[in-house]
mmCIF file of C-alpha atoms in Angstrom:
data_model
loop_
_atom_site.group_PDB
_atom_site.id
_atom_site.type_symbol
_atom_site.label_atom_id
_atom_site.label_comp_id
_atom_site.label_asym_id
_atom_site.label_seq_id
_atom_site.Cartn_x
_atom_site.Cartn_y
_atom_site.Cartn_z
ATOM 1 C CA ASP V 26 17.340 94.562 -14.951
ATOM 2 C CA GLY V 27 19.511 93.670 -12.011
ATOM 3 C CA GLY V 28 18.051 91.529 -9.313
ATOM 4 C CA ILE V 29 17.799 88.202 -7.572
ATOM 5 C CA THR V 30 16.122 85.209 -9.162
ATOM 6 C CA GLN V 31 14.885 82.295 -7.098
ATOM 7 C CA SER V 32 13.616 79.069 -8.594
ATOM 8 C CA PRO V 33 11.394 77.236 -8.460
ATOM 9 C CA LYS V 34 8.677 79.443 -6.992
ATOM 10 C CA TYR V 35 6.712 76.422 -5.789
ATOM 11 C CA LEU V 36 8.124 73.007 -4.996
ATOM 12 C CA PHE V 37 6.604 69.834 -3.639
ATOM 13 C CA ARG V 38 8.658 67.029 -2.243
ATOM 14 C CA LYS V 39 8.076 63.716 -0.578
ATOM 15 C CA GLU V 40 9.467 63.003 2.845
ATOM 16 C CA GLY V 41 13.012 61.688 2.728
ATOM 17 C CA GLN V 42 13.952 63.491 -0.462
ATOM 18 C CA ASN V 43 16.578 66.174 -0.787
ATOM 19 C CA VAL V 44 15.681 69.279 -2.751
ATOM 20 C CA THR V 45 17.804 72.167 -4.010
ATOM 21 C CA LEU V 46 16.571 75.746 -4.268
ATOM 22 C CA SER V 47 18.306 77.996 -6.739
ATOM 23 C CA CYS V 48 19.359 81.598 -6.099
ATOM 24 C CA GLU V 49 21.101 83.711 -8.725
ATOM 25 C CA GLN V 50 21.983 87.412 -8.532
ATOM 26 C CA ASN V 51 23.346 89.790 -11.145
ATOM 27 C CA LEU V 52 23.903 92.705 -8.776
ATOM 28 C CA ASN V 53 27.603 91.917 -8.354
ATOM 29 C CA HIS V 54 27.047 91.619 -4.604
ATOM 30 C CA ASP V 55 29.629 89.902 -2.450
ATOM 31 C CA ALA V 56 27.308 88.699 0.320
ATOM 32 C CA MET V 57 24.392 86.299 -0.049
ATOM 33 C CA TYR V 58 21.915 84.888 2.461
ATOM 34 C CA TRP V 59 19.213 82.292 2.896
ATOM 35 C CA TYR V 60 16.299 82.917 5.236
ATOM 36 C CA ARG V 61 13.400 80.739 6.226
ATOM 37 C CA GLN V 62 10.018 82.328 6.900
ATOM 38 C CA ASP V 63 7.235 80.701 8.886
ATOM 39 C CA PRO V 64 3.952 82.386 9.825
ATOM 40 C CA GLY V 65 4.334 84.558 12.899
ATOM 41 C CA GLN V 66 8.071 83.926 13.231
ATOM 42 C CA GLY V 67 9.598 86.469 10.933
ATOM 43 C CA LEU V 68 12.754 85.565 9.052
ATOM 44 C CA ARG V 69 15.349 83.204 10.440
ATOM 45 C CA LEU V 70 18.837 83.007 8.996
ATOM 46 C CA ILE V 71 19.882 79.616 7.640
ATOM 47 C CA TYR V 72 23.261 80.289 6.001
ATOM 48 C CA TYR V 73 25.155 83.277 4.699
ATOM 49 C CA SER V 74 28.211 83.840 2.562
ATOM 50 C CA GLN V 75 30.360 86.937 2.498
ATOM 51 C CA ILE V 76 32.651 85.793 -0.286
ATOM 52 C CA VAL V 77 33.036 83.057 -2.858
ATOM 53 C CA ASN V 78 34.035 79.651 -1.465
ATOM 54 C CA ASP V 79 33.174 80.681 2.084
ATOM 55 C CA PHE V 80 29.948 80.502 4.071
ATOM 56 C CA GLN V 81 28.776 80.452 7.680
ATOM 57 C CA LYS V 82 25.935 78.827 9.526
ATOM 58 C CA GLY V 83 23.101 81.002 10.649
ATOM 59 C CA ASP V 84 20.690 80.354 13.467
ATOM 60 C CA ILE V 85 18.901 77.327 11.993
ATOM 61 C CA ALA V 86 21.437 75.575 9.743
ATOM 62 C CA GLU V 87 20.648 72.008 10.818
ATOM 63 C CA GLY V 88 19.262 69.968 7.931
ATOM 64 C CA TYR V 89 20.428 72.437 5.284
ATOM 65 C CA SER V 90 23.540 72.764 3.145
ATOM 66 C CA VAL V 91 24.850 75.417 0.764
ATOM 67 C CA SER V 92 27.679 76.079 -1.654
ATOM 68 C CA ARG V 93 29.202 79.268 -3.051
ATOM 69 C CA GLU V 94 31.304 78.311 -6.039
ATOM 70 C CA LYS V 95 30.405 81.414 -8.019
ATOM 71 C CA LYS V 96 29.805 84.972 -6.895
ATOM 72 C CA GLU V 97 26.374 85.101 -8.482
ATOM 73 C CA SER V 98 25.042 81.771 -7.222
ATOM 74 C CA PHE V 99 24.154 80.483 -3.755
ATOM 75 C CA PRO V 100 22.018 77.311 -3.924
ATOM 76 C CA LEU V 101 20.372 75.873 -0.826
ATOM 77 C CA THR V 102 19.799 72.142 -0.363
ATOM 78 C CA VAL V 103 17.092 71.067 2.029
ATOM 79 C CA THR V 104 18.096 67.611 3.134
ATOM 80 C CA SER V 105 16.018 64.769 4.504
ATOM 81 C CA ALA V 106 17.526 65.577 7.907
ATOM 82 C CA GLN V 107 15.457 68.755 8.113
ATOM 83 C CA LYS V 108 12.553 67.719 10.293
ATOM 84 C CA ASN V 109 10.045 70.360 9.263
ATOM 85 C CA PRO V 110 11.027 71.703 5.846
ATOM 86 C CA THR V 111 7.671 73.092 4.740
ATOM 87 C CA ALA V 112 8.225 76.846 4.645
ATOM 88 C CA PHE V 113 8.802 79.917 2.507
ATOM 89 C CA TYR V 114 12.483 80.359 1.649
ATOM 90 C CA LEU V 115 13.983 83.726 0.813
ATOM 91 C CA CYS V 116 17.355 84.434 -0.752
ATOM 92 C CA ALA V 117 18.983 87.836 -0.396
ATOM 93 C CA SER V 118 22.185 89.594 -1.306
ATOM 94 C CA SER V 119 24.019 92.732 -0.247
ATOM 95 C CA ILE V 120 27.144 94.620 -1.187
ATOM 96 C CA GLY V 121 28.501 93.586 2.183
ATOM 97 C CA GLY V 122 29.924 95.682 4.961
ATOM 98 C CA LEU V 123 28.038 97.531 7.624
ATOM 99 C CA THR V 124 25.826 99.718 5.497
ATOM 100 C CA GLY V 125 24.726 97.337 2.767
ATOM 101 C CA GLU V 126 21.038 96.649 2.861
ATOM 102 C CA LEU V 127 19.542 93.355 1.719
ATOM 103 C CA PHE V 128 17.966 92.830 -1.672
ATOM 104 C CA PHE V 129 15.523 89.933 -1.763
ATOM 105 C CA GLY V 130 14.314 87.460 -4.319
ATOM 106 C CA GLU V 131 10.620 86.618 -4.574
ATOM 107 C CA GLY V 132 10.959 83.439 -2.583
ATOM 108 C CA SER V 133 10.421 79.723 -3.004
ATOM 109 C CA ARG V 134 7.608 77.900 -1.247
ATOM 110 C CA LEU V 135 8.488 74.323 -0.348
ATOM 111 C CA THR V 136 5.787 71.878 0.668
ATOM 112 C CA VAL V 137 6.586 68.417 1.942
ATOM 113 C CA LEU V 138 3.844 65.905 1.228
ATOM 114 C CA ALA G 25 22.051 88.303 22.559
ATOM 115 C CA GLN G 26 20.914 90.801 20.010
ATOM 116 C CA SER G 27 17.156 90.818 19.404
ATOM 117 C CA VAL G 28 14.413 92.780 17.727
ATOM 118 C CA THR G 29 10.862 92.981 19.008
ATOM 119 C CA GLN G 30 7.747 94.246 17.304
ATOM 120 C CA PRO G 31 5.054 94.361 19.995
ATOM 121 C CA ASP G 32 2.108 94.481 17.610
ATOM 122 C CA ILE G 33 1.407 91.280 15.696
ATOM 123 C CA HIS G 34 -1.455 92.785 13.738
ATOM 124 C CA ILE G 35 -2.756 96.331 13.279
ATOM 125 C CA THR G 36 -5.862 97.526 11.473
ATOM 126 C CA VAL G 37 -6.279 101.153 10.418
ATOM 127 C CA SER G 38 -8.716 103.044 8.257
ATOM 128 C CA GLU G 39 -7.566 104.437 4.964
ATOM 129 C CA GLY G 40 -6.379 108.005 5.449
ATOM 130 C CA ALA G 41 -5.559 107.499 9.115
ATOM 131 C CA SER G 42 -2.068 107.839 10.524
ATOM 132 C CA LEU G 43 0.083 104.824 11.280
ATOM 133 C CA GLU G 44 2.826 103.990 13.733
ATOM 134 C CA LEU G 45 4.500 100.581 13.886
ATOM 135 C CA ARG G 46 6.713 99.919 16.865
ATOM 136 C CA CYS G 47 10.149 98.369 16.922
ATOM 137 C CA ASN G 48 12.499 97.852 19.853
ATOM 138 C CA TYR G 49 15.947 96.329 19.793
ATOM 139 C CA SER G 50 18.529 95.149 22.253
ATOM 140 C CA TYR G 51 22.072 95.804 21.211
ATOM 141 C CA GLY G 52 24.982 97.324 23.065
ATOM 142 C CA ALA G 53 26.682 99.194 20.265
ATOM 143 C CA THR G 54 25.388 101.733 17.764
ATOM 144 C CA PRO G 55 22.838 99.840 15.710
ATOM 145 C CA TYR G 56 22.196 99.817 12.014
ATOM 146 C CA LEU G 57 18.417 99.745 11.635
ATOM 147 C CA PHE G 58 16.091 98.913 8.758
ATOM 148 C CA TRP G 59 12.408 98.646 7.920
ATOM 149 C CA TYR G 60 11.270 96.257 5.188
ATOM 150 C CA VAL G 61 7.832 95.619 3.695
ATOM 151 C CA GLN G 62 6.528 92.352 2.276
ATOM 152 C CA SER G 63 3.449 91.838 0.144
ATOM 153 C CA PRO G 64 1.834 88.380 0.334
ATOM 154 C CA GLY G 65 3.904 85.686 -1.343
ATOM 155 C CA GLN G 66 6.652 88.117 -2.278
ATOM 156 C CA GLY G 67 10.140 89.018 -1.166
ATOM 157 C CA LEU G 68 10.968 91.960 1.065
ATOM 158 C CA GLN G 69 11.575 95.521 -0.062
ATOM 159 C CA LEU G 70 13.580 98.096 1.852
ATOM 160 C CA LEU G 71 11.527 101.061 3.077
ATOM 161 C CA LEU G 72 14.261 102.977 4.889
ATOM 162 C CA LYS G 73 17.425 102.621 6.917
ATOM 163 C CA TYR G 74 19.311 104.390 9.688
ATOM 164 C CA PHE G 75 23.050 104.321 10.199
ATOM 165 C CA SER G 76 23.946 107.623 11.832
ATOM 166 C CA GLY G 77 23.187 111.332 11.822
ATOM 167 C CA ASP G 78 19.678 112.741 11.782
ATOM 168 C CA THR G 79 17.472 110.495 13.875
ATOM 169 C CA LEU G 80 14.432 111.066 11.652
ATOM 170 C CA VAL G 81 14.849 109.260 8.356
ATOM 171 C CA GLN G 82 12.662 109.403 5.293
ATOM 172 C CA GLY G 83 11.924 106.420 3.138
ATOM 173 C CA ILE G 84 9.968 105.368 0.108
ATOM 174 C CA LYS G 85 6.166 105.403 -0.219
ATOM 175 C CA GLY G 86 5.830 108.286 2.258
ATOM 176 C CA PHE G 87 7.172 106.394 5.276
ATOM 177 C CA GLU G 88 9.483 107.786 7.913
ATOM 178 C CA ALA G 89 11.088 106.389 11.048
ATOM 179 C CA GLU G 90 12.589 107.898 14.147
ATOM 180 C CA PHE G 91 15.542 106.476 16.023
ATOM 181 C CA LYS G 92 15.419 107.027 19.787
ATOM 182 C CA ARG G 93 18.541 105.763 21.484
ATOM 183 C CA SER G 94 17.174 106.314 24.996
ATOM 184 C CA GLN G 95 14.223 104.047 24.258
ATOM 185 C CA SER G 96 16.064 101.589 21.990
ATOM 186 C CA SER G 97 13.321 102.152 19.467
ATOM 187 C CA PHE G 98 12.988 102.708 15.737
ATOM 188 C CA ASN G 99 9.281 103.264 15.074
ATOM 189 C CA LEU G 100 7.871 103.514 11.576
ATOM 190 C CA ARG G 101 5.275 106.154 10.772
ATOM 191 C CA LYS G 102 3.078 107.317 7.929
ATOM 192 C CA PRO G 103 0.748 110.339 8.133
ATOM 193 C CA SER G 104 -1.972 108.942 5.888
ATOM 194 C CA VAL G 105 -2.308 105.268 5.044
ATOM 195 C CA HIS G 106 -3.384 104.051 1.614
ATOM 196 C CA TRP G 107 -5.112 100.736 0.926
ATOM 197 C CA SER G 108 -1.999 99.594 -0.944
ATOM 198 C CA ASP G 109 0.010 99.822 2.277
ATOM 199 C CA ALA G 110 -1.613 96.619 3.551
ATOM 200 C CA ALA G 111 1.328 94.234 3.962
ATOM 201 C CA GLU G 112 3.722 92.720 6.488
ATOM 202 C CA TYR G 113 6.323 95.050 7.954
ATOM 203 C CA PHE G 114 9.624 93.920 9.394
ATOM 204 C CA CYS G 115 12.090 95.812 11.520
ATOM 205 C CA ALA G 116 15.704 94.615 11.306
ATOM 206 C CA VAL G 117 19.029 95.259 12.987
ATOM 207 C CA LYS G 118 22.422 94.649 11.509
ATOM 208 C CA GLN G 119 25.236 93.339 13.621
ATOM 209 C CA THR G 120 28.528 95.112 13.251
ATOM 210 C CA SER G 121 30.335 91.854 12.758
ATOM 211 C CA TYR G 122 29.797 88.932 10.410
ATOM 212 C CA ASP G 123 27.376 90.909 8.277
ATOM 213 C CA LYS G 124 24.296 89.346 9.862
ATOM 214 C CA VAL G 125 20.870 90.952 9.847
ATOM 215 C CA ILE G 126 18.395 90.061 12.577
ATOM 216 C CA PHE G 127 14.698 90.478 11.835
ATOM 217 C CA GLY G 128 11.798 91.108 14.142
ATOM 218 C CA PRO G 129 8.706 88.871 13.962
ATOM 219 C CA GLY G 130 6.817 91.329 11.796
ATOM 220 C CA THR G 131 3.609 93.359 12.053
ATOM 221 C CA SER G 132 0.756 92.623 9.714
ATOM 222 C CA LEU G 133 -1.094 95.748 8.586
ATOM 223 C CA SER G 134 -4.690 95.693 7.364
ATOM 224 C CA VAL G 135 -6.306 98.788 5.876
ATOM 225 C CA ILE G 136 -10.060 99.355 6.001
ATOM 226 C CA PRO G 137 -11.417 101.285 3.003
#
């Protein structure tokens, strides 16, 4: 079945450590996105990529980094520079363009101890 | 700046009752509008979308939404709510450039048996 796979589902990290969240899609979508979700704040865009080897900062990119070396993969690294990394992270993809809706993975919950 | 508001943070309805979730947006051009639903600890699923044409759009799970340009609104409705509809609902607007989707803060729906 086509879809988006995020891993790990739960992740614990100590302060000062970098952590990478995986996002893989087999929908052949051009565009991919990372959102952060905090209670009562909805979804905030971290980074997005419309094409391989290209990506743009979203609204809250500080303390995060991404890469897009392959069409199907868009990993997110939460660096030690992110001051409050505990959150639910959602990866999404779309066919791109104006009418393409987002397809979401099941999310990764990161907890900083 | 483009924004999406959902005035109701939390709504409680009885099973079988009708439902209306409000969404307002601020955007100068013709918007592309979406409603998504999220079950606890899961990703988001598209309920319906509006791009153009008939202002009343039908979605999955018996939901519908009406686009009112004069009110900058895109309210979600369901004639009879089921207990399984309890979830978080997000309204979203897509910018016509850079393929970005902006989400509202969400409305949490509880259903009383």
